[in-house]
Coordinates of C-alpha atoms in Angstrom, one line a residue:
Chain A
X55 CA 15.9 16.1 32.8
X56 CA 16.1 12.4 33.5
X57 CA 15.0 9.6 31.1
X58 CA 14.8 5.9 31.1
X59 CA 15.9 4.6 27.8
X60 CA 15.2 1.1 26.5
X61 CA 17.7 0.6 23.6
X62 CA 18.0 -2.3 21.2
X63 CA 21.5 -3.7 21.7
X64 CA 22.8 -6.3 19.2
X65 CA 26.6 -6.9 19.1
X66 CA 26.7 -8.1 15.4
X67 CA 24.6 -8.9 12.3
X68 CA 24.0 -12.6 13.3
X69 CA 24.0 -12.1 17.1
X70 CA 20.8 -12.1 19.2
X71 CA 19.7 -8.7 20.3
X72 CA 17.6 -7.4 23.2
X73 CA 16.2 -4.2 24.7
X74 CA 18.6 -2.9 27.4
X75 CA 17.5 -0.3 30.0
X76 CA 19.7 2.7 30.7
X77 CA 19.0 5.7 33.0
X78 CA 20.3 8.9 31.6
X79 CA 20.5 12.0 33.8
X80 CA 21.4 15.6 33.1
X81 CA 19.6 15.9 29.8
X82 CA 19.0 19.5 28.6
X83 CA 15.9 20.3 26.7
X84 CA 17.9 21.9 23.9
X85 CA 19.9 18.8 23.3
X86 CA 19.2 16.8 20.1
X87 CA 18.3 13.1 20.5
X88 CA 21.7 12.2 19.2
X89 CA 23.4 14.5 21.7
X90 CA 21.5 12.8 24.4
X91 CA 22.8 9.4 23.1
X92 CA 26.3 11.0 23.0
X93 CA 25.9 11.8 26.7
X94 CA 24.9 8.1 27.4
X95 CA 27.8 6.9 25.3
X96 CA 30.4 9.0 27.1
X97 CA 29.3 7.5 30.3
X98 CA 29.3 3.9 28.9
X99 CA 32.9 4.5 27.6
X100 CA 34.1 5.7 30.9
X101 CA 32.5 2.8 32.6
X102 CA 34.3 0.5 30.2
X103 CA 31.1 -0.6 28.3
X104 CA 30.6 -0.7 24.5
X105 CA 28.9 2.5 23.4
X106 CA 25.6 2.3 21.6
X107 CA 26.2 2.3 17.8
X108 CA 24.1 4.6 15.7
X109 CA 24.5 6.2 12.2
X110 CA 24.9 9.9 12.0
X111 CA 26.7 12.5 9.8
X112 CA 25.7 16.1 9.2
X113 CA 23.4 16.5 12.2
X114 CA 21.6 19.2 10.2
X115 CA 18.7 17.1 8.9
X116 CA 19.9 17.0 5.3
X117 CA 22.1 14.0 4.9
X118 CA 19.8 11.1 5.7
X119 CA 22.4 9.1 7.7
X120 CA 20.7 9.1 11.1
X121 CA 17.5 7.3 11.9
X122 CA 16.0 5.2 14.6
X123 CA 12.6 4.2 15.7
X124 CA 11.7 6.1 18.8
X125 CA 8.6 5.0 20.7
X126 CA 7.4 3.1 17.7
X127 CA 7.8 6.1 15.3
X128 CA 10.5 6.5 12.7
X129 CA 12.6 9.5 13.8
X130 CA 10.4 9.9 16.9
X131 CA 7.4 12.1 17.6
X132 CA 8.2 15.1 15.4
X133 CA 8.2 15.3 11.6
X134 CA 12.0 15.7 11.3
X135 CA 15.2 13.6 11.3
X136 CA 16.5 12.1 14.6
X137 CA 19.4 14.6 14.7
X138 CA 16.9 17.5 14.6
X139 CA 14.6 16.0 17.2
X140 CA 15.1 17.9 20.4
X141 CA 14.7 16.6 24.0
X142 CA 12.1 19.3 24.8
X143 CA 9.6 17.0 23.1
X144 CA 10.0 14.5 26.0
X145 CA 9.0 15.0 29.6
X146 CA 11.2 14.4 32.6
X147 CA 10.9 10.8 33.8
X148 CA 9.7 9.4 30.4
X149 CA 10.6 5.9 29.3
X150 CA 11.7 6.0 25.7
X151 CA 12.1 2.9 23.5
X152 CA 14.8 3.1 20.8
X153 CA 14.9 0.5 18.1
X154 CA 16.6 0.1 14.7
X155 CA 14.8 0.3 11.3
X156 CA 13.1 -3.0 10.9
X157 CA 12.9 -4.5 7.4
X158 CA 14.2 -7.6 5.7
X159 CA 16.0 -5.4 3.2
X160 CA 17.7 -3.4 6.0
X161 CA 19.6 -6.0 8.1
X162 CA 20.9 -4.8 11.4
X163 CA 24.7 -4.4 11.4
X164 CA 25.0 -3.5 15.1
X165 CA 22.7 -1.9 17.7
X166 CA 20.8 0.9 15.9
X167 CA 22.8 0.7 12.7
X168 CA 21.2 -1.0 9.7
X169 CA 22.6 -1.7 6.2
X170 CA 20.8 0.5 3.8
X171 CA 22.9 -0.3 0.7
X172 CA 19.7 -1.7 -0.9
X173 CA 18.7 1.9 -1.5
X174 CA 22.1 2.5 -3.2
X175 CA 21.4 -0.4 -5.6
X176 CA 17.9 1.0 -6.4
X177 CA 19.6 4.3 -7.3
X178 CA 22.2 2.5 -9.3
X179 CA 19.5 0.7 -11.3
X180 CA 18.2 4.0 -12.7
X181 CA 18.2 6.9 -10.3
X182 CA 20.4 9.1 -12.5
X183 CA 20.4 10.8 -15.9
X184 CA 22.9 9.6 -18.6
X185 CA 24.6 12.7 -19.9
X186 CA 27.6 13.1 -22.2
X187 CA 30.6 14.3 -20.3
X188 CA 32.4 17.6 -21.1
X189 CA 32.0 21.2 -20.1
X190 CA 29.0 22.2 -18.0
X191 CA 26.0 22.8 -20.4
X192 CA 24.6 26.3 -20.8
X193 CA 21.9 26.7 -18.1
X194 CA 19.2 27.9 -20.6
X195 CA 19.8 25.2 -23.2
X196 CA 17.0 23.0 -21.8
X197 CA 14.0 25.0 -20.6
X198 CA 12.3 23.4 -17.6
X199 CA 8.6 24.4 -17.0
X200 CA 8.2 26.0 -13.5
X201 CA 5.7 23.4 -12.3
X202 CA 8.0 20.6 -13.4
X203 CA 10.9 22.2 -11.6
X204 CA 8.9 22.6 -8.4
X205 CA 7.8 18.9 -8.5
X206 CA 11.3 17.8 -9.2
X207 CA 12.7 19.9 -6.4
X208 CA 10.1 18.7 -3.9
X209 CA 10.9 15.1 -4.7
X210 CA 14.7 15.7 -4.8
X211 CA 14.3 16.6 -1.1
X212 CA 14.3 12.9 -0.3
X213 CA 17.4 12.2 1.7
X214 CA 17.1 8.4 1.5
X215 CA 17.0 8.0 5.3
X216 CA 14.7 4.9 5.1
X217 CA 12.0 6.2 7.5
X218 CA 9.4 5.2 4.9
X219 CA 10.6 1.6 4.9
X220 CA 10.8 1.6 8.7
X221 CA 7.3 2.9 9.2
X222 CA 5.6 0.7 6.5
X223 CA 4.1 -2.5 8.0
X224 CA 5.3 -4.2 4.8
X225 CA 8.8 -2.8 4.8
X226 CA 8.0 -1.3 1.4
X227 CA 10.3 1.2 -0.4
X228 CA 7.6 2.5 -2.6
X229 CA 7.8 6.1 -1.3
X230 CA 11.6 6.3 -1.6
X231 CA 11.6 4.9 -5.1
X232 CA 8.7 7.0 -6.2
X233 CA 10.5 10.2 -4.9
X234 CA 13.5 9.3 -7.1
X235 CA 11.4 8.3 -10.2
X236 CA 9.2 11.4 -10.0
X237 CA 12.2 13.7 -9.4
X238 CA 13.9 12.6 -12.7
X239 CA 11.0 11.6 -14.9
X240 CA 9.3 15.0 -14.6
X241 CA 12.4 16.8 -16.0
X242 CA 13.3 17.0 -19.7
X243 CA 16.8 15.8 -18.8
X244 CA 15.3 12.6 -17.5
X245 CA 13.0 12.0 -20.4
X246 CA 15.2 9.8 -22.6
X247 CA 15.4 7.2 -19.9
X248 CA 11.9 7.7 -18.6
X249 CA 10.7 4.1 -19.2
X250 CA 13.9 2.2 -18.5
X251 CA 14.4 4.1 -15.2
X252 CA 11.1 3.2 -13.7
X253 CA 11.2 -0.4 -14.9
X254 CA 14.7 -1.0 -13.6
X255 CA 14.3 0.8 -10.3
X256 CA 11.1 -1.0 -9.5
X257 CA 12.7 -4.3 -10.6
X258 CA 15.6 -3.7 -8.2
X259 CA 13.3 -2.6 -5.4
X260 CA 11.4 -5.9 -5.7
X261 CA 14.7 -7.9 -6.0
X262 CA 15.9 -6.4 -2.7
X263 CA 13.0 -8.0 -0.8
X264 CA 11.1 -4.8 0.1
X265 CA 7.3 -5.5 0.5
X266 CA 4.5 -4.1 -1.7
X267 CA 2.4 -1.0 -1.0
X268 CA -0.9 -1.6 0.8
X269 CA -1.7 2.1 0.9
X270 CA -1.6 2.4 4.7
X271 CA 0.1 5.8 4.3
X272 CA 2.4 5.3 7.3
X273 CA 5.4 6.2 5.0
X274 CA 4.2 9.7 4.1
X275 CA 3.5 10.5 7.8
X276 CA 7.0 9.4 8.8
X277 CA 8.8 11.1 6.0
X278 CA 10.9 13.9 7.5
X279 CA 10.9 15.7 4.1
X280 CA 7.2 15.4 3.4
X281 CA 7.2 13.4 0.2
X282 CA 3.5 13.1 -0.4
X283 CA 1.6 9.7 -0.7
X284 CA 0.2 10.5 -4.2
X285 CA 3.9 10.3 -5.4
X286 CA 3.4 6.5 -5.2
X287 CA 0.5 6.8 -7.6
X288 CA 2.6 8.9 -9.9
X289 CA 5.3 6.1 -10.0
X290 CA 2.6 3.5 -10.6
X291 CA 1.4 5.6 -13.5
X292 CA 4.9 5.8 -14.9
X293 CA 5.5 2.1 -14.4
X294 CA 2.2 1.0 -16.1
X295 CA 3.0 3.4 -19.0
X296 CA 6.5 2.0 -19.4
X297 CA 5.2 -1.6 -19.2
X298 CA 2.6 -0.9 -21.9
X299 CA 5.1 0.6 -24.3
X300 CA 6.9 -1.8 -26.6
X301 CA 9.5 -3.4 -24.3
X302 CA 13.0 -3.1 -25.5
Chain B
X1038 CA 20.2 6.7 -45.1
X1039 CA 20.0 10.0 -43.3
X1040 CA 22.7 10.5 -40.7
X1041 CA 21.4 10.9 -37.1
X1042 CA 23.3 12.1 -34.2
X1043 CA 23.2 9.4 -31.5
X1044 CA 20.9 10.4 -28.7
X1045 CA 21.3 9.8 -25.0
X1046 CA 18.6 7.1 -25.3
X1047 CA 20.6 5.2 -27.9
X1048 CA 23.7 5.2 -25.6
X1049 CA 21.7 3.9 -22.7
X1050 CA 20.1 1.2 -24.9
X1051 CA 23.5 0.0 -26.2
X1052 CA 24.4 -1.1 -22.7
X1053 CA 21.3 -3.4 -22.4
X1054 CA 22.4 -7.0 -23.3
X1055 CA 19.3 -8.9 -22.2
X1056 CA 16.0 -8.0 -23.9
X1057 CA 13.2 -6.8 -21.6
X1058 CA 10.4 -9.3 -20.8
X1059 CA 7.0 -8.8 -22.4
X1060 CA 4.5 -6.4 -21.0
X1061 CA 2.5 -9.2 -19.3
X1062 CA 5.7 -10.8 -17.8
X1063 CA 6.8 -7.4 -16.5
X1064 CA 3.4 -6.9 -14.8
X1065 CA 3.2 -10.4 -13.3
X1066 CA 6.7 -10.4 -11.9
X1067 CA 6.5 -7.0 -10.2
X1068 CA 4.7 -6.0 -7.1
X1069 CA 3.1 -3.1 -8.9
X1070 CA 1.9 -5.4 -11.7
X1071 CA 0.3 -7.8 -9.2
X1072 CA -1.4 -4.9 -7.5
X1073 CA -2.7 -3.8 -10.8
X1074 CA -4.3 -7.2 -11.2
X1075 CA -5.9 -6.6 -7.7
X1076 CA -7.1 -3.2 -8.7
X1077 CA -8.6 -4.1 -12.0
X1078 CA -10.3 -7.3 -10.7
X1079 CA -11.5 -5.3 -7.7
X1080 CA -13.1 -2.6 -9.9
X1081 CA -14.8 -5.3 -12.0
X1082 CA -16.3 -6.9 -8.9
X1083 CA -17.3 -3.5 -7.6
X1084 CA -19.2 -2.6 -10.8
X1085 CA -20.9 -6.0 -10.5
X1086 CA -21.9 -5.3 -6.9
X1087 CA -23.4 -1.9 -7.8
X1088 CA -25.6 -3.6 -10.4
X1089 CA -26.4 -6.5 -8.0
X1090 CA -27.4 -4.1 -5.2
X1091 CA -29.6 -2.0 -7.5
X1092 CA -31.2 -5.3 -8.7
X1093 CA -31.8 -6.5 -5.1
X1094 CA -33.8 -3.3 -4.3
X1095 CA -36.4 -4.4 -6.8
X1096 CA -37.6 -6.7 -4.0
X1097 CA -39.4 -3.7 -2.5
X1098 CA -41.7 -3.6 -5.5
X1099 CA -43.1 -7.0 -4.6
X1100 CA -42.8 -10.7 -5.5
X1101 CA -44.1 -10.3 -9.0
X1102 CA -41.7 -7.6 -10.1
X1103 CA -38.8 -9.2 -8.3
X1104 CA -39.3 -12.6 -9.8
X1105 CA -39.9 -11.1 -13.3
X1106 CA -36.6 -9.2 -12.9
X1107 CA -34.8 -12.4 -12.0
X1108 CA -36.1 -14.3 -15.0
X1109 CA -35.4 -11.2 -17.3
X1110 CA -31.7 -11.5 -16.2
X1111 CA -31.7 -14.9 -18.0
X1112 CA -33.0 -13.4 -21.2
X1113 CA -30.4 -10.6 -21.6
X1114 CA -28.7 -10.8 -25.0
X1115 CA -31.4 -12.9 -26.6
X1116 CA -31.7 -13.9 -29.4
X1117 CA -28.0 -13.5 -30.1
X1118 CA -27.3 -15.3 -26.8
X1119 CA -29.1 -18.4 -25.7
X1120 CA -31.3 -18.4 -22.6
X1121 CA -29.1 -17.8 -19.5
X1122 CA -25.8 -17.4 -21.4
X1123 CA -25.4 -13.8 -20.4
X1124 CA -25.4 -14.9 -16.7
X1125 CA -22.9 -17.7 -17.5
X1126 CA -20.5 -15.3 -19.3
X1127 CA -20.7 -12.9 -16.4
X1128 CA -20.1 -15.8 -13.9
X1129 CA -17.0 -16.8 -15.8
X1130 CA -15.7 -13.2 -15.7
X1131 CA -16.5 -12.9 -12.0
X1132 CA -14.8 -16.2 -11.1
X1133 CA -11.7 -15.1 -13.1
X1134 CA -11.8 -11.8 -11.2
X1135 CA -12.1 -13.5 -7.8
X1136 CA -9.2 -15.9 -8.7
X1137 CA -6.9 -13.1 -9.9
X1138 CA -7.7 -11.0 -6.8
X1139 CA -7.1 -13.9 -4.4
X1140 CA -4.0 -15.2 -6.0
X1141 CA -2.4 -11.7 -6.2
X1142 CA -3.4 -11.0 -2.6
X1143 CA -2.0 -14.2 -1.4
X1144 CA 1.4 -13.7 -3.2
X1145 CA 1.6 -10.0 -2.2
X1146 CA 0.7 -10.8 1.5
X1147 CA 3.4 -13.5 1.7
X1148 CA 5.9 -11.1 0.3
X1149 CA 4.8 -8.2 2.6
X1150 CA 5.0 -10.4 5.8
X1151 CA 8.5 -11.6 4.8
X1152 CA 9.7 -8.1 4.2
X1153 CA 9.0 -7.2 7.9
X1154 CA 10.3 -10.3 9.7
X1155 CA 10.9 -8.6 13.1
X1156 CA 8.2 -6.6 14.8
X1157 CA 8.9 -3.5 16.8
X1158 CA 9.0 -4.0 20.5
X1159 CA 7.2 -0.7 21.1
X1160 CA 3.8 -1.3 19.5
X1161 CA 1.3 1.4 18.6
X1162 CA -1.9 1.3 16.7
X1163 CA -1.3 1.6 13.0
X1164 CA -3.5 2.7 10.2
X1165 CA -7.3 2.7 10.2
X1166 CA -9.5 -0.3 11.1
X1167 CA -10.5 -0.7 7.4
X1168 CA -6.8 -0.8 6.4
X1169 CA -5.8 -3.3 9.0
X1170 CA -8.6 -5.7 8.2
X1171 CA -8.1 -6.0 4.5
X1172 CA -6.6 -9.5 4.6
X1173 CA -9.0 -11.1 7.1
X1174 CA -11.9 -9.1 5.8
X1175 CA -11.1 -10.5 2.3
X1176 CA -11.1 -14.1 3.8
X1177 CA -14.5 -13.4 5.3
X1178 CA -15.9 -12.2 2.0
X1179 CA -14.5 -15.2 0.1
X1180 CA -16.2 -17.6 2.6
X1181 CA -19.4 -15.5 2.3
X1182 CA -19.4 -15.8 -1.5
X1183 CA -19.3 -19.6 -1.2
X1184 CA -22.2 -19.6 1.3
X1185 CA -24.1 -17.0 -0.7
X1186 CA -23.9 -19.1 -3.9
X1187 CA -25.0 -22.3 -2.0
X1188 CA -27.8 -20.4 -0.4
X1189 CA -29.4 -18.3 -3.2
X1190 CA -28.0 -19.6 -6.5
X1191 CA -27.8 -23.4 -6.2
X1192 CA -30.3 -23.2 -3.3
X1193 CA -28.4 -26.1 -1.6
X1194 CA -28.7 -24.6 1.9
X1195 CA -31.8 -22.5 1.4
X1196 CA -34.7 -23.4 3.7
X1197 CA -37.3 -23.1 0.9
X1198 CA -35.2 -23.8 -2.2
X1199 CA -37.9 -23.2 -4.8
X1200 CA -36.3 -22.6 -8.2
X1201 CA -37.7 -19.7 -10.1
X1202 CA -39.1 -18.1 -7.0
X1203 CA -36.2 -15.9 -5.7
X1204 CA -38.5 -13.6 -3.7
X1205 CA -39.9 -16.4 -1.6
X1206 CA -36.5 -18.0 -1.2
X1207 CA -34.9 -14.7 0.0
X1208 CA -37.7 -14.1 2.5
X1209 CA -37.6 -17.6 3.8
X1210 CA -33.8 -17.3 4.1
X1211 CA -33.8 -14.2 6.3
X1212 CA -36.4 -15.6 8.7
X1213 CA -33.4 -17.7 9.9
X1214 CA -31.3 -15.7 12.5
X1215 CA -28.0 -17.3 11.4
X1216 CA -28.6 -16.3 7.8
X1217 CA -29.1 -12.7 9.0
X1218 CA -25.9 -12.8 11.1
X1219 CA -23.8 -14.2 8.3
X1220 CA -25.2 -11.7 5.8
X1221 CA -24.9 -8.6 8.1
X1222 CA -21.3 -9.5 9.1
X1223 CA -20.3 -10.0 5.5
X1224 CA -21.8 -6.8 4.4
X1225 CA -20.0 -4.8 7.1
X1226 CA -16.8 -6.5 5.9
X1227 CA -17.7 -5.5 2.4
X1228 CA -18.1 -1.9 3.4
X1229 CA -14.7 -1.8 5.1
X1230 CA -13.1 -3.6 2.2
X1231 CA -14.4 -1.1 -0.3
X1232 CA -13.6 1.9 2.0
X1233 CA -9.9 1.0 1.8
X1234 CA -9.9 -0.8 -1.5
X1235 CA -11.4 1.8 -3.7
X1236 CA -8.8 4.5 -3.0
X1237 CA -6.1 1.8 -3.1
X1238 CA -7.2 0.7 -6.6
X1239 CA -7.1 4.3 -7.7
X1240 CA -3.6 4.8 -6.3
X1241 CA -2.4 1.5 -7.9
X1242 CA -3.7 2.5 -11.3
X1243 CA -2.1 5.9 -11.0
X1244 CA -5.4 7.8 -11.0
X1245 CA -4.7 9.6 -7.7
X1246 CA -3.2 13.0 -7.9
X1247 CA -2.7 15.4 -5.1
X1248 CA -5.8 17.4 -6.0
X1249 CA -7.9 14.3 -6.6
X1250 CA -6.8 12.3 -3.5
X1251 CA -9.6 13.7 -1.3
X1252 CA -12.2 13.0 -4.0
X1253 CA -11.2 9.4 -4.3
X1254 CA -11.3 8.9 -0.5
X1255 CA -14.8 10.4 -0.4
X1256 CA -16.0 8.4 -3.4
X1257 CA -14.7 5.2 -1.7
X1258 CA -16.5 6.0 1.6
X1259 CA -19.7 6.9 -0.3
X1260 CA -19.6 3.6 -2.3
X1261 CA -18.9 1.6 0.8
X1262 CA -21.9 3.2 2.7
X1263 CA -24.3 3.0 -0.2
X1264 CA -23.5 -0.6 -1.1
X1265 CA -23.6 -1.8 2.6
X1266 CA -26.8 0.1 3.2
X1267 CA -28.4 -1.2 -0.1
X1268 CA -27.5 -4.8 0.6
X1269 CA -28.4 -4.8 4.3
X1270 CA -31.8 -3.2 3.5
X1271 CA -33.1 -6.6 2.4
X1272 CA -32.4 -8.8 5.5
X1273 CA -33.3 -5.9 7.8
X1274 CA -36.7 -5.4 6.0
X1275 CA -37.4 -9.1 6.3
X1276 CA -36.4 -9.1 10.0
X1277 CA -38.6 -6.1 10.7
X1278 CA -41.6 -7.5 8.8
X1279 CA -41.5 -4.9 5.9
X1280 CA -41.0 -7.8 3.5
X1281 CA -43.1 -10.9 3.8

């Protein structure tokens, strides 16, 4: 299989970037998109050129490190992470555009690598439960209703890849933040910090320069883990409830 | 005093040095709060439009009924309220809603555009037509409101401009082709605005659940269709000679 790739190359955060065309031959359909880029990079290195920089780690679709916009879609045409996107979804001779996540809050570091530490700061603002340290608690000490456990688990699936921000026309982090808020607020362990969590995380999200939600729904379509759009409504509900309660 | 074991909440609170802003400040400073303003003012305007559209349909019962209905509107609340006060109270509420809606939309739009400074090179159509036209559709509606008030409230640009005779003014108005065009375009924009806006408001106010999502989408579409059809019925009837 042979593809024409047009990849965003940018040597540094403040440097100008441009789409650069590469012909890649010898692509097997069972290769992942990242393995295809590895093939290109091996050739670039042997030719003495800088390889294309991109983030990746587990390559199993569970870590959230990889991510690029492929033909205008975050993570490409399939609902999965870029590492789990296989070349059989492309046809021989296709031209494929590869760009980094685009958002003011995700500045480009180099080529396809963006700085997603804004997500870490949102988590730091409230995406945790404060528990006394010590030995592990008895598993049955805090009963969790089955529906709550299911909802929490579904939202805990968010790997923080940033596809929602990349897909949103407003560069909004509402789906990501809602996944984290719903995950913890639905559980009894998260109840003591229920109000401060949503107020602080939304405050940090706004401070990072993410846009607001205009309910276009692009985020939920792009999400490789299927976090549903109504989760944003659930976070709005939590936020309005917390704002109504006596502020402390 | 009874001894209490410190809870996890107390420990978390002890770390907060700066007190939280008030509820109103929290809402106005956050994107979700500004969207709440948009949602609430939008729902207020939507409720008004439903009443306005139903009132308009009285025109099909003839000039007598329609003009009597218009003068009755000025007597609502009497004798507690003076003649016409109800309308003025409603106008103040509506102007406040429009202002809140527009200011929030302006601030949120500026923020949204700044959050995505670089466009993707590979473009593809995004979202539905109604979703993509919310901002410019809103501008069209704001301009229409100005024209509509000058035309049928103050009668400044109305071709007949006879106070107390709304039926005759409306019919005279829609004999002009440009009035028909302005009105039809604005009502299509209104339908699109409500199609996206109704479900959006429900989402912002946290009313949408996974089970209820579809119901809100359908309700938004039905409201958009009914309101557009109801409003458009008047100029179309004048154009086709049903009303004269």
